[in-house]
Coordinates of C-alpha atoms and ligand atoms in Angstrom, one line a residue:
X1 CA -31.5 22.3 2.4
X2 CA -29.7 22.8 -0.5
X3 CA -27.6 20.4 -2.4
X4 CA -23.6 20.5 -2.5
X5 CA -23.2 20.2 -6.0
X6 CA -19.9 20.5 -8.2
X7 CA -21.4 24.2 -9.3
X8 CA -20.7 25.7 -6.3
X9 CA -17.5 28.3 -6.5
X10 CA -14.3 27.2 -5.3
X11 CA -14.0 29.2 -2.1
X12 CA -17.4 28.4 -1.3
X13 CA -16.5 24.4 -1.3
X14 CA -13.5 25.0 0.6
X15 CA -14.9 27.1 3.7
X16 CA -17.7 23.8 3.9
X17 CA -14.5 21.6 3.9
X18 CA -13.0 23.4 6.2
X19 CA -15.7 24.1 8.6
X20 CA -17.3 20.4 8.9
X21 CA -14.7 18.2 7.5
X22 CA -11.9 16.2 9.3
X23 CA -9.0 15.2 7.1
X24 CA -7.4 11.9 7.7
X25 CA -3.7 12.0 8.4
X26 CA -3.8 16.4 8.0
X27 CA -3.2 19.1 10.0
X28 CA -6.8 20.1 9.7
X29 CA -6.8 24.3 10.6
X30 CA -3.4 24.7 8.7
X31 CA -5.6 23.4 5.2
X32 CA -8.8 25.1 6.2
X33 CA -6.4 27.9 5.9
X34 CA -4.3 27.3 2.9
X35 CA -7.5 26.2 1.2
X36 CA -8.0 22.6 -0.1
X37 CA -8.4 21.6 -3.7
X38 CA -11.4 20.2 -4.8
X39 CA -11.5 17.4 -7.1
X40 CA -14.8 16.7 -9.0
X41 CA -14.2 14.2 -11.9
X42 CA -11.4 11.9 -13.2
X43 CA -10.9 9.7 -16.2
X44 CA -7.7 7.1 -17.1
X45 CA -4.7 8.7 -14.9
X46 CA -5.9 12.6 -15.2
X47 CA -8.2 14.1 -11.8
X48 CA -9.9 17.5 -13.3
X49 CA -10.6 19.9 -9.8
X50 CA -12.9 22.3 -9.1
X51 CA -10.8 24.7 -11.4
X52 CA -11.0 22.7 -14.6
X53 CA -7.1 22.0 -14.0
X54 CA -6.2 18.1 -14.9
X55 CA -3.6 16.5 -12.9
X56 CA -1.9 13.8 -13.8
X57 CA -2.2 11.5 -10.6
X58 CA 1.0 9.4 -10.1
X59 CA -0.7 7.6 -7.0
X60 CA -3.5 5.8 -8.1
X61 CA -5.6 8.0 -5.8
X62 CA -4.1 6.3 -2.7
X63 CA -2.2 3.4 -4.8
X64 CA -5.9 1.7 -5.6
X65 CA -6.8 2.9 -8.9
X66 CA -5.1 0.3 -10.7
X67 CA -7.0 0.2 -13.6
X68 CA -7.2 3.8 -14.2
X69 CA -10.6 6.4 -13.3
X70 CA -13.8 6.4 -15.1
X71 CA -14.6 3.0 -16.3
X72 CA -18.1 2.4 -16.9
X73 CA -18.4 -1.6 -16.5
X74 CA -17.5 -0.7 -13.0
X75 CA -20.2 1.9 -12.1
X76 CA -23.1 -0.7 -14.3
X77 CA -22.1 -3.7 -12.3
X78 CA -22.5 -1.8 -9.3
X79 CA -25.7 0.0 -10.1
X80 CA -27.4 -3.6 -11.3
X81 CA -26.1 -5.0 -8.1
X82 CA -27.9 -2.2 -5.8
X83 CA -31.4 -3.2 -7.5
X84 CA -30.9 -7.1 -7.3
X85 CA -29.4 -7.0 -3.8
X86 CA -27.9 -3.9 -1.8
X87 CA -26.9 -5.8 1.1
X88 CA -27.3 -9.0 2.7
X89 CA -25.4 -10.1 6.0
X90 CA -22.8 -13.3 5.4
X91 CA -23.3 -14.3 9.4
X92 CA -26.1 -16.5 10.4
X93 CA -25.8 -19.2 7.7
X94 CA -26.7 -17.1 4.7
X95 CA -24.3 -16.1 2.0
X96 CA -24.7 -14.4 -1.4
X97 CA -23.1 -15.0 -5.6
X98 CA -21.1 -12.1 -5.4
X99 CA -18.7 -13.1 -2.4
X100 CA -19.1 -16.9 -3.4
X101 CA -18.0 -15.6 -7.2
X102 CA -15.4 -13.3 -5.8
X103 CA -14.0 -15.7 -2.9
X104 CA -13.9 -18.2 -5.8
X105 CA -12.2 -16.0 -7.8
X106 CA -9.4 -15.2 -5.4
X107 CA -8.7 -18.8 -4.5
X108 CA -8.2 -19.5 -8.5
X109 CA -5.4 -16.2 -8.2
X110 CA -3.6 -16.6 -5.1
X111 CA -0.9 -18.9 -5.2
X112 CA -0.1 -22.2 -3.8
X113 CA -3.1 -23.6 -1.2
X114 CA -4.1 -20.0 -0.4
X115 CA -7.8 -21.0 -1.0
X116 CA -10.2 -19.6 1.9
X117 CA -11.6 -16.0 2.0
X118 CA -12.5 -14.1 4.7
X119 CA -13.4 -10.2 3.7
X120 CA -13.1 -6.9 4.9
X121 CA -13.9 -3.5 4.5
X122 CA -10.4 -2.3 3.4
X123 CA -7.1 -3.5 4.5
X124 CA -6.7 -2.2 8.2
X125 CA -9.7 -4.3 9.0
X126 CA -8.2 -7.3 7.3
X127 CA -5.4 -7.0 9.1
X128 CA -7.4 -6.5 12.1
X129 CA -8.3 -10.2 11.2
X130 CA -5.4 -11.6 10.7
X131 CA -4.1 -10.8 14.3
X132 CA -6.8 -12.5 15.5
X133 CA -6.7 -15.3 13.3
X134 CA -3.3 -16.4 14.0
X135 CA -3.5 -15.8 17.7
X136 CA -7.0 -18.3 17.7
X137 CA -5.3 -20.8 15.1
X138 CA -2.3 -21.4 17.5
X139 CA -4.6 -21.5 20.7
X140 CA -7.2 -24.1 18.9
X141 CA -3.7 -25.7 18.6
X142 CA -3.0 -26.1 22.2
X143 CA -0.6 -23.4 22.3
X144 CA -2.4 -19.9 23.6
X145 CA 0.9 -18.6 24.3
X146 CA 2.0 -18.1 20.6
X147 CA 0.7 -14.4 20.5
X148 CA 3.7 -11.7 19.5
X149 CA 3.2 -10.6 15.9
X150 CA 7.0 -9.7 14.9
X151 CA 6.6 -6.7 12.2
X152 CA 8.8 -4.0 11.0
X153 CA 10.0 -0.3 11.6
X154 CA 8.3 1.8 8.8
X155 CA 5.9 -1.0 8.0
X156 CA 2.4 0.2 7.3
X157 CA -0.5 -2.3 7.6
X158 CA -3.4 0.2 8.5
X159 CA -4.9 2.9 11.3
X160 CA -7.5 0.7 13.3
X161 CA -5.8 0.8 16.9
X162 CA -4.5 -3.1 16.1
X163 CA -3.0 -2.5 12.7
X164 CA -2.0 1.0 13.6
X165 CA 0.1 -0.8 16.0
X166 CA 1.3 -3.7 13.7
X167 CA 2.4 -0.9 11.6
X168 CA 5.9 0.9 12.7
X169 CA 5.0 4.5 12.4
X170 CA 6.3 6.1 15.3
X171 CA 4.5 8.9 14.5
X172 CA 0.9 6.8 14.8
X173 CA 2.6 4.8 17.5
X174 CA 2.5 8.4 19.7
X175 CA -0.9 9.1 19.4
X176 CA -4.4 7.6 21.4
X177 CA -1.9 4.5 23.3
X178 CA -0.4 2.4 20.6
X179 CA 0.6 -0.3 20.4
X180 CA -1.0 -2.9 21.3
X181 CA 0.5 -5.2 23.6
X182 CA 2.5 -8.6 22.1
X183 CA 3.5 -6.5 18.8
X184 CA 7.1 -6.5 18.4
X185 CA 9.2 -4.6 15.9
X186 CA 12.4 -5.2 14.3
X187 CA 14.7 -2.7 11.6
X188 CA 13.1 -2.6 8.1
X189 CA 15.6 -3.7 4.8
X190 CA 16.1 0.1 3.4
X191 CA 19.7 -0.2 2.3
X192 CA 19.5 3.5 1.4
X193 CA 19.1 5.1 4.7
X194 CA 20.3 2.5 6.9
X195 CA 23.1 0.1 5.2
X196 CA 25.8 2.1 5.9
X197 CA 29.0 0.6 4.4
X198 CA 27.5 -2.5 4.3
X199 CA 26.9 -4.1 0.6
X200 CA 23.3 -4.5 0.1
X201 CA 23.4 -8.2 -0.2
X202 CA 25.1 -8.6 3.1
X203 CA 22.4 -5.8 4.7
X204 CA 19.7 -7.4 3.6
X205 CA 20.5 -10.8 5.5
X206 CA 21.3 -9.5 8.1
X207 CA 18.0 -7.4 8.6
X208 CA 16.5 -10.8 8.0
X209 CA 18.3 -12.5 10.8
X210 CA 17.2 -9.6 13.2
X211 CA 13.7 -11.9 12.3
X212 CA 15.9 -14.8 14.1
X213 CA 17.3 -13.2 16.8
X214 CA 14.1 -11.3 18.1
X215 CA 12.4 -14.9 17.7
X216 CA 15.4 -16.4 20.0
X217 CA 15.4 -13.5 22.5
X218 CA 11.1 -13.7 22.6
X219 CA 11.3 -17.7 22.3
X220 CA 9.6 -19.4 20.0
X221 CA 6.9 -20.9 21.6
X222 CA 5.7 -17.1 21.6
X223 CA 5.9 -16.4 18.4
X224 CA 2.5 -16.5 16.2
X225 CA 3.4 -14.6 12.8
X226 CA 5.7 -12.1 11.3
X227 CA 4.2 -10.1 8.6
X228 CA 5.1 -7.9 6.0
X229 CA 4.9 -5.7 2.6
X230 CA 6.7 -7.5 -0.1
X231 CA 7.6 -3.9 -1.2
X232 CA 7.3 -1.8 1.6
X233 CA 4.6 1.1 0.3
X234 CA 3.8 4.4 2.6
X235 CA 7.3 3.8 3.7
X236 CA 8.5 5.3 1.3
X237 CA 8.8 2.5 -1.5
X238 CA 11.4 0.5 0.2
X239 CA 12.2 -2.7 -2.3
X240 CA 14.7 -5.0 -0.4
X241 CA 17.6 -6.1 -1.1
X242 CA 16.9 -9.7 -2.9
X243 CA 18.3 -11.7 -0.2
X244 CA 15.8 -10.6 2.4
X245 CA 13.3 -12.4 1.6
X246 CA 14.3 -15.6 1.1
X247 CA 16.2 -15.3 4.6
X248 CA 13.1 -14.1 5.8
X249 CA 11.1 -17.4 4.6
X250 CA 13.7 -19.9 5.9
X251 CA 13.4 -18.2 9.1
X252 CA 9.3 -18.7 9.1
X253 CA 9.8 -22.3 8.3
X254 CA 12.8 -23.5 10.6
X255 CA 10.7 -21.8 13.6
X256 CA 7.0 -22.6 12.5
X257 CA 6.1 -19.0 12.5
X258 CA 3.2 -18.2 10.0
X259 CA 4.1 -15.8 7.2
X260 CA 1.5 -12.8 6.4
X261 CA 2.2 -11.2 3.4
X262 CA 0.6 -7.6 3.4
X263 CA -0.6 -7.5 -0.5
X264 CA -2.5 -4.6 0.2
X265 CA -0.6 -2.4 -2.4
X266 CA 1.5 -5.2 -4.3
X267 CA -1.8 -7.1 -5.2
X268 CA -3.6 -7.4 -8.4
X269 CA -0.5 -6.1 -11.0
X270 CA 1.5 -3.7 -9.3
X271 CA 4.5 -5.7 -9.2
X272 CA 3.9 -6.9 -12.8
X273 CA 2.6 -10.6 -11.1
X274 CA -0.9 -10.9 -9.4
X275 CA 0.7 -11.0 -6.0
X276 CA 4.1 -9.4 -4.9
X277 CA 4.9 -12.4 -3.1
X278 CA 5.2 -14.4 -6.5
X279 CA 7.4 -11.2 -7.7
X280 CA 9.6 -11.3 -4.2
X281 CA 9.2 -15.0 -4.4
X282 CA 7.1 -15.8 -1.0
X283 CA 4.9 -18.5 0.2
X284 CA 3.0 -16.9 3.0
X285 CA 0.3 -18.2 5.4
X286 CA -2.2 -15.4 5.1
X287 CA -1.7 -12.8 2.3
X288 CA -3.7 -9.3 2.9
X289 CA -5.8 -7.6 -0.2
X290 CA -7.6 -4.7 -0.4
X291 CA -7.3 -1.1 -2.6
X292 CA -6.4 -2.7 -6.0
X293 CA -8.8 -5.8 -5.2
X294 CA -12.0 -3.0 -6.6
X295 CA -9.1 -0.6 -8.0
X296 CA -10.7 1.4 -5.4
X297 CA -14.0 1.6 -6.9
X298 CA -15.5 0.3 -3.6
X299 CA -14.1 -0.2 -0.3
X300 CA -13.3 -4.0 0.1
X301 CA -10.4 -6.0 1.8
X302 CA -9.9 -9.6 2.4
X303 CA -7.4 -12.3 4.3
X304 CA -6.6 -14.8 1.8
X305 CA -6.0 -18.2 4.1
X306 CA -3.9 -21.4 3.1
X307 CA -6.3 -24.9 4.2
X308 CA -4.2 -25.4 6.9
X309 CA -5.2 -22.6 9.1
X310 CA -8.2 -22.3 7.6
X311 CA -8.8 -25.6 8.6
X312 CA -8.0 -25.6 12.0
X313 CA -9.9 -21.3 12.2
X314 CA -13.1 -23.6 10.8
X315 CA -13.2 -26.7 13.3
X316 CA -14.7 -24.2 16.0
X317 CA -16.5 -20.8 16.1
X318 CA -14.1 -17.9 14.7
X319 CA -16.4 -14.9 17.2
X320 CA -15.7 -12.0 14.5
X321 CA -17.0 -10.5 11.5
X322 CA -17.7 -7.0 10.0
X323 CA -21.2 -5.6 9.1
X324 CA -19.8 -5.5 5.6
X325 CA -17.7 -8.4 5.1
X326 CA -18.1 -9.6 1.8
X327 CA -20.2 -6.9 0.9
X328 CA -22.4 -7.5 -2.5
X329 CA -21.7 -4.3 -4.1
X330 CA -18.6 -4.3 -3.2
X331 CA -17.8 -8.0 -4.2
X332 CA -19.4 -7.2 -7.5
X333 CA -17.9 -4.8 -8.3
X334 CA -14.1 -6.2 -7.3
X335 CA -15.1 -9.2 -9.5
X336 CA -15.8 -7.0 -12.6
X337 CA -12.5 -5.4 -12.0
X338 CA -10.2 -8.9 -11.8
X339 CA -12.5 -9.7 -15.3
X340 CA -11.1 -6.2 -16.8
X341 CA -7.4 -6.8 -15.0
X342 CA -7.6 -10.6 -16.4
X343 CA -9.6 -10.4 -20.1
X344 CA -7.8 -7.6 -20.9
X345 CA -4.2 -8.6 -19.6
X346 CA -2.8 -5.7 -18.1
X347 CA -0.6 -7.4 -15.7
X348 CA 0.6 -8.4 -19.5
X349 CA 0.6 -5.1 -20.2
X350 CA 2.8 -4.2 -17.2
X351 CA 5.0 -6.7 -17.7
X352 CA 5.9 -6.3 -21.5
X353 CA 5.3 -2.5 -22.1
X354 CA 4.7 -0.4 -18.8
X355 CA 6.8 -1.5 -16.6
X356 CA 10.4 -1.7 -18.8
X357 CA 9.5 1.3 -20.3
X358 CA 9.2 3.2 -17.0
X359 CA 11.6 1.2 -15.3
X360 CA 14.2 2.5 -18.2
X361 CA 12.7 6.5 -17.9
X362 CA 13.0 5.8 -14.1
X363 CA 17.0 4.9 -13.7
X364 CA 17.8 8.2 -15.7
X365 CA 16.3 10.4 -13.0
X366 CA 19.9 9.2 -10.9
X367 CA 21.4 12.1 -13.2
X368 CA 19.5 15.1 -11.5
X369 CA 21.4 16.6 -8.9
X370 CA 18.8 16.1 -6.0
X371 CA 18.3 12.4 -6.8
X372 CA 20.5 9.4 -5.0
X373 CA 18.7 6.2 -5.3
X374 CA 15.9 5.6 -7.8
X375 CA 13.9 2.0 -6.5
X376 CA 11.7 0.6 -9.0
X377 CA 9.4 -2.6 -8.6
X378 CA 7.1 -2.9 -11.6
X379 CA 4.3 -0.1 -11.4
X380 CA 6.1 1.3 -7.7
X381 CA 8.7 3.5 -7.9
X382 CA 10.8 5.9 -5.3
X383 CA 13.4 8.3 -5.5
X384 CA 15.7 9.5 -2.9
X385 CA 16.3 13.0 -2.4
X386 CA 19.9 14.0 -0.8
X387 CA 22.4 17.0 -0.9
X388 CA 25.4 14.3 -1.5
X389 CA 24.9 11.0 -3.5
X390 CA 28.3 10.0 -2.8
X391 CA 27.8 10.3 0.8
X392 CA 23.9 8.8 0.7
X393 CA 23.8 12.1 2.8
X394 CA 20.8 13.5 4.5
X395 CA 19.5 17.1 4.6
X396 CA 20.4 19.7 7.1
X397 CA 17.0 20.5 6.9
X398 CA 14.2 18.9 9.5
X399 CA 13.6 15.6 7.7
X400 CA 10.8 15.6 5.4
X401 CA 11.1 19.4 4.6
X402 CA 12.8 19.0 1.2
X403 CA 10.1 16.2 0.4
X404 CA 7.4 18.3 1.5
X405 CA 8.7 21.3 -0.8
X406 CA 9.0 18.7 -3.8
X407 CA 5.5 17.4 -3.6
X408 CA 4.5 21.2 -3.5
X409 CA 6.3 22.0 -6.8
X410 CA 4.9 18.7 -8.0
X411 CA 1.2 20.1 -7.3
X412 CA 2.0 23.2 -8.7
X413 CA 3.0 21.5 -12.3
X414 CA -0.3 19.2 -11.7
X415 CA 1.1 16.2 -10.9
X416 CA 0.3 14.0 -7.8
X417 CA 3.4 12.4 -6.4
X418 CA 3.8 12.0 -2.6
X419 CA 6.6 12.5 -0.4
X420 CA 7.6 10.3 2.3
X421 CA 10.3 12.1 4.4
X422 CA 12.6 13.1 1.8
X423 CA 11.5 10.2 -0.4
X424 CA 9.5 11.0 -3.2
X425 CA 7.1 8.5 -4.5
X426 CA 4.4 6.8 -7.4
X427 CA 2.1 4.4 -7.8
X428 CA 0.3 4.9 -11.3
X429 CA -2.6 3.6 -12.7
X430 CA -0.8 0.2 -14.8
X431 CA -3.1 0.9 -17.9
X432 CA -0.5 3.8 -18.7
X433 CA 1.3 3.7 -21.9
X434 CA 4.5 4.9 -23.0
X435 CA 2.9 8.3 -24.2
X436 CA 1.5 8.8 -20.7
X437 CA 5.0 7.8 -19.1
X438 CA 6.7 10.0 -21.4
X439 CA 4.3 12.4 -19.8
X440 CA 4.7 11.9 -16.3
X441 CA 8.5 11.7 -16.7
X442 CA 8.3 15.5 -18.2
X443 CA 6.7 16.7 -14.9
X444 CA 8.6 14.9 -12.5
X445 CA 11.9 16.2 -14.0
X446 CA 9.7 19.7 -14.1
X447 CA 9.1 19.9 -10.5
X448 CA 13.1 18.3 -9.3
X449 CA 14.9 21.0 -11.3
X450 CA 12.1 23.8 -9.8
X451 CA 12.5 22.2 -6.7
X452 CA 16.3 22.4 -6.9
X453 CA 16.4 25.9 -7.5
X454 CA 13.9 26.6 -4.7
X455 CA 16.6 24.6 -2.4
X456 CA 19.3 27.0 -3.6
X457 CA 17.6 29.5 -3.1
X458 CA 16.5 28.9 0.5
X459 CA 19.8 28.0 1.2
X460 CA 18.5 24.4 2.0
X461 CA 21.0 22.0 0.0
X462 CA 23.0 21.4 2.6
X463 CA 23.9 18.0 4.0
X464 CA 23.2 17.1 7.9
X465 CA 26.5 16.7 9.4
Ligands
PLP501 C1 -3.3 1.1 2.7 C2 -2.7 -0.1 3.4 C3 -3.4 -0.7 4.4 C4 -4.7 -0.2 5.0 O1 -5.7 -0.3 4.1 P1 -7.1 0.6 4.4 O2 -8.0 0.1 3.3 O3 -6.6 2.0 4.3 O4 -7.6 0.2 5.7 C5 -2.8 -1.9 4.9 N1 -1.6 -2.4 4.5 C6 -1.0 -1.7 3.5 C7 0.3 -2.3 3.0 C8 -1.5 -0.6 2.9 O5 -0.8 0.1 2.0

């Protein structure tokens, strides 16, 4: 059989894709048709496809390659690994040095008493855990009938059938009989779309105290967690209002509810702090890490416990596990990527130069005639798309059609930057400097005035009624 190797001609690559290979989250025969693009190689921020073209990608692959593509330390630690020890199971009373060193390692970086590790493969699976973990911690505690997880509308925590469901896509929830009983949804803090008149202080309370009042109308002795993103992510880059959160945490406490935070794309530098709940100023339970734990170099997630639940998960037998928890090659090589993120301080880096710098770049795009809001938190960023600013209007248009048509123009300029609805967003590399911003910036406001012309030109810059 002959190899597939990055020689083969374009065309030829794509009718293979096509023919054998199911896209996640795609309307598979609609690319087998358009023809997908084929990347082969990729170094700092820039994928190179199939076509020699470099793109500058705005999304850390899927917001995981924190500390940029192509860093050999990485690809050694993992190859040494592989010959010492490819695999060894962390079940029946054996462990390993690479998930010692990296559980180790995580307890010194998470905050506050957030010392016990239990891994995963990538952050659905964690999450996966963590539904299980609180629902057994508040059994072991005599109370089985603390199960409802409260979550959000828009959320995003994974696509296993359990964290598909703790997520609030409807558009997952329609699909293969999701969700999963004792889940339980309230409205999400996006002052944008869904504050109305209200000031964003006063929206963000009270989408807070919908926490409260779904905990009163549920009763508390129900209630086992409520989790969230700091910064909500594939939702479109949502950053609340800043006096959700600390409603949200006086609400966990007066009611004994745990508190997971969902690091999975705020964790290791995004938000310019290790964690987003030191950025958003949280104290959670359980906090959820995965894609920027390896900067996507290897899949790995973990749940990162405080003692006391890990105290009470360990005083019996917790009856789950993964094949690859705590993976050696995986572990290994997350470790050598929290030495490069730590000895060479690029949440430092975010902090003092990226981050302003970009934050600064990223306010001006509010003057372009397609552009309402522009969110910002560190190394995240969105922009809202709208016919009217005044208004916070939205398009005539089907929702997510102007978004779609923007990301388009964006590929065509050879820039990755994803669209969510009508929301366009990033999630860099943080090794950027102000060069590469500078860069970015260029092709961002590139594709919005190409994109805005396109709109005229369709006749599609009109605002839904
Ligand atoms: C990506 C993501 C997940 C799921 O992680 P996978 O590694 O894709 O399973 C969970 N939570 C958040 C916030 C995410 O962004």
């Amino acid at each position: 059989m002959a190899a597939i190797t990055n020689h083969m001609p374009t065309a030829e690559l794509q009718a293979l894709d096509a023919a054998h290979h199911m896209h996640p989250f795609t309307a598979n025969a609609e690319l087998g048709e358009k023809g997908v693009r084929v990347i082969t190689r990729a170094k700092g921020a820039y994928l190179t496809d199939s076509e020699g073209e470099e793109i500058f990608d705005a999304m850390s692959g899927l917001w995981c390659v924190n500390i940029g593509y192509g860093r050999q330390e990485l690809a050694d630690v993992a190859a040494r690994q592989m010959r010492e020890l490819p695999f060894y199971n962390t079940f029946f009373q054996t462990t390993h040095v690479p998930a010692i060193a990296l559980a180790d390692k995580l307890a010194e970086l998470a905050p506050g008493d957030l010392n016990h590790v239990f891994f995963a493969s990538g952050g659905s699976d964690a999450n996966d855990t963590n539904i299980r973990m609180v629902r057994t911690y508040w059994a072991m505690k005599g109370q089985p009938d603390r199960k409802v997880i409260i979550s959000r509308k828009n959320a995003y925590h994974g696509s296993t059938v359990a964290s598909g469901s703790l997520g609030g896509m409807t558009a997952m929830h329609e699909q293969g009989g999701m969700p999963i009983p004792d889940i339980h949804h309230i409205n999400q803090p996006n002052w944008w779309a869904e504050g109305g008149d209200t000031a964003p202080e006063d929206f963000g309370l009270a989408r807070a105290r919908e926490l409260e009042e779904a905990i009163l109308e549920l009763g508390a002795d129900r209630v086992a967690a409520f989790i969230g993103e700091p910064v909500q992510g594939a939702g479109g880059v949502i950053v609340p209002p800043e006096t959700y959160w600390p409603e949200i945490q006086r609400i966990c406490a007066k009611y004994d509810i745990l508190l997971i935070a969902d690091e999975v794309i705020c964790g290791f530098g995004r938000t310019g702090n290790w964690f987003g709940s030191e950025t958003m100023g949280i104290r959670p339970h359980i906090m959820t890490v995965a894609k920027g734990l390896s900067s996507g170099y290897a899949p790995i997630g973990a749940s990162i416990v405080c003692d006391e639940v890990a105290e009470v998960i360990s005083s019996g037998e917790f009856n789950h596990g993964y094949t690859y928890s705590g993976h050696p090659v995986a572990a290994a090589v997350a470790l050598e990527n929290l030495r490069i993120l730590q000895e060479e301080n690029i949440l430092g880096h975010v902090r003092d130069v990226a981050a302003p710098y970009l934050a600064e770049a990223w306010a001006t795009l509010v003057d372009h005639p397609l552009v309402g809001e522009a969110a910002i938190c560190g190394m995240m960023a969105s922009i809202a798309l709208t016919p009217d600013k005044a208004r916070r209007a939205k398009f005539a248009s089907e929702p997510g059609t102007v978004g779609y048509l923007c990301r388009e123009m964006c590929f065509a300029n050879n820039l990755i930057m994803r669209h969510v609805g009508d929301r366009m967003i990033i999630s860099p590399p943080l090794i950027l400097d102000t060069g590469d911003i500078d860069e970015m910036m260029a092709r961002i406001r590139k594709s919005l005035d190409e994109t805005y012309e396109k709109l005229n030109e369709k006749g599609l810059l009109k605002a839904a009624a």
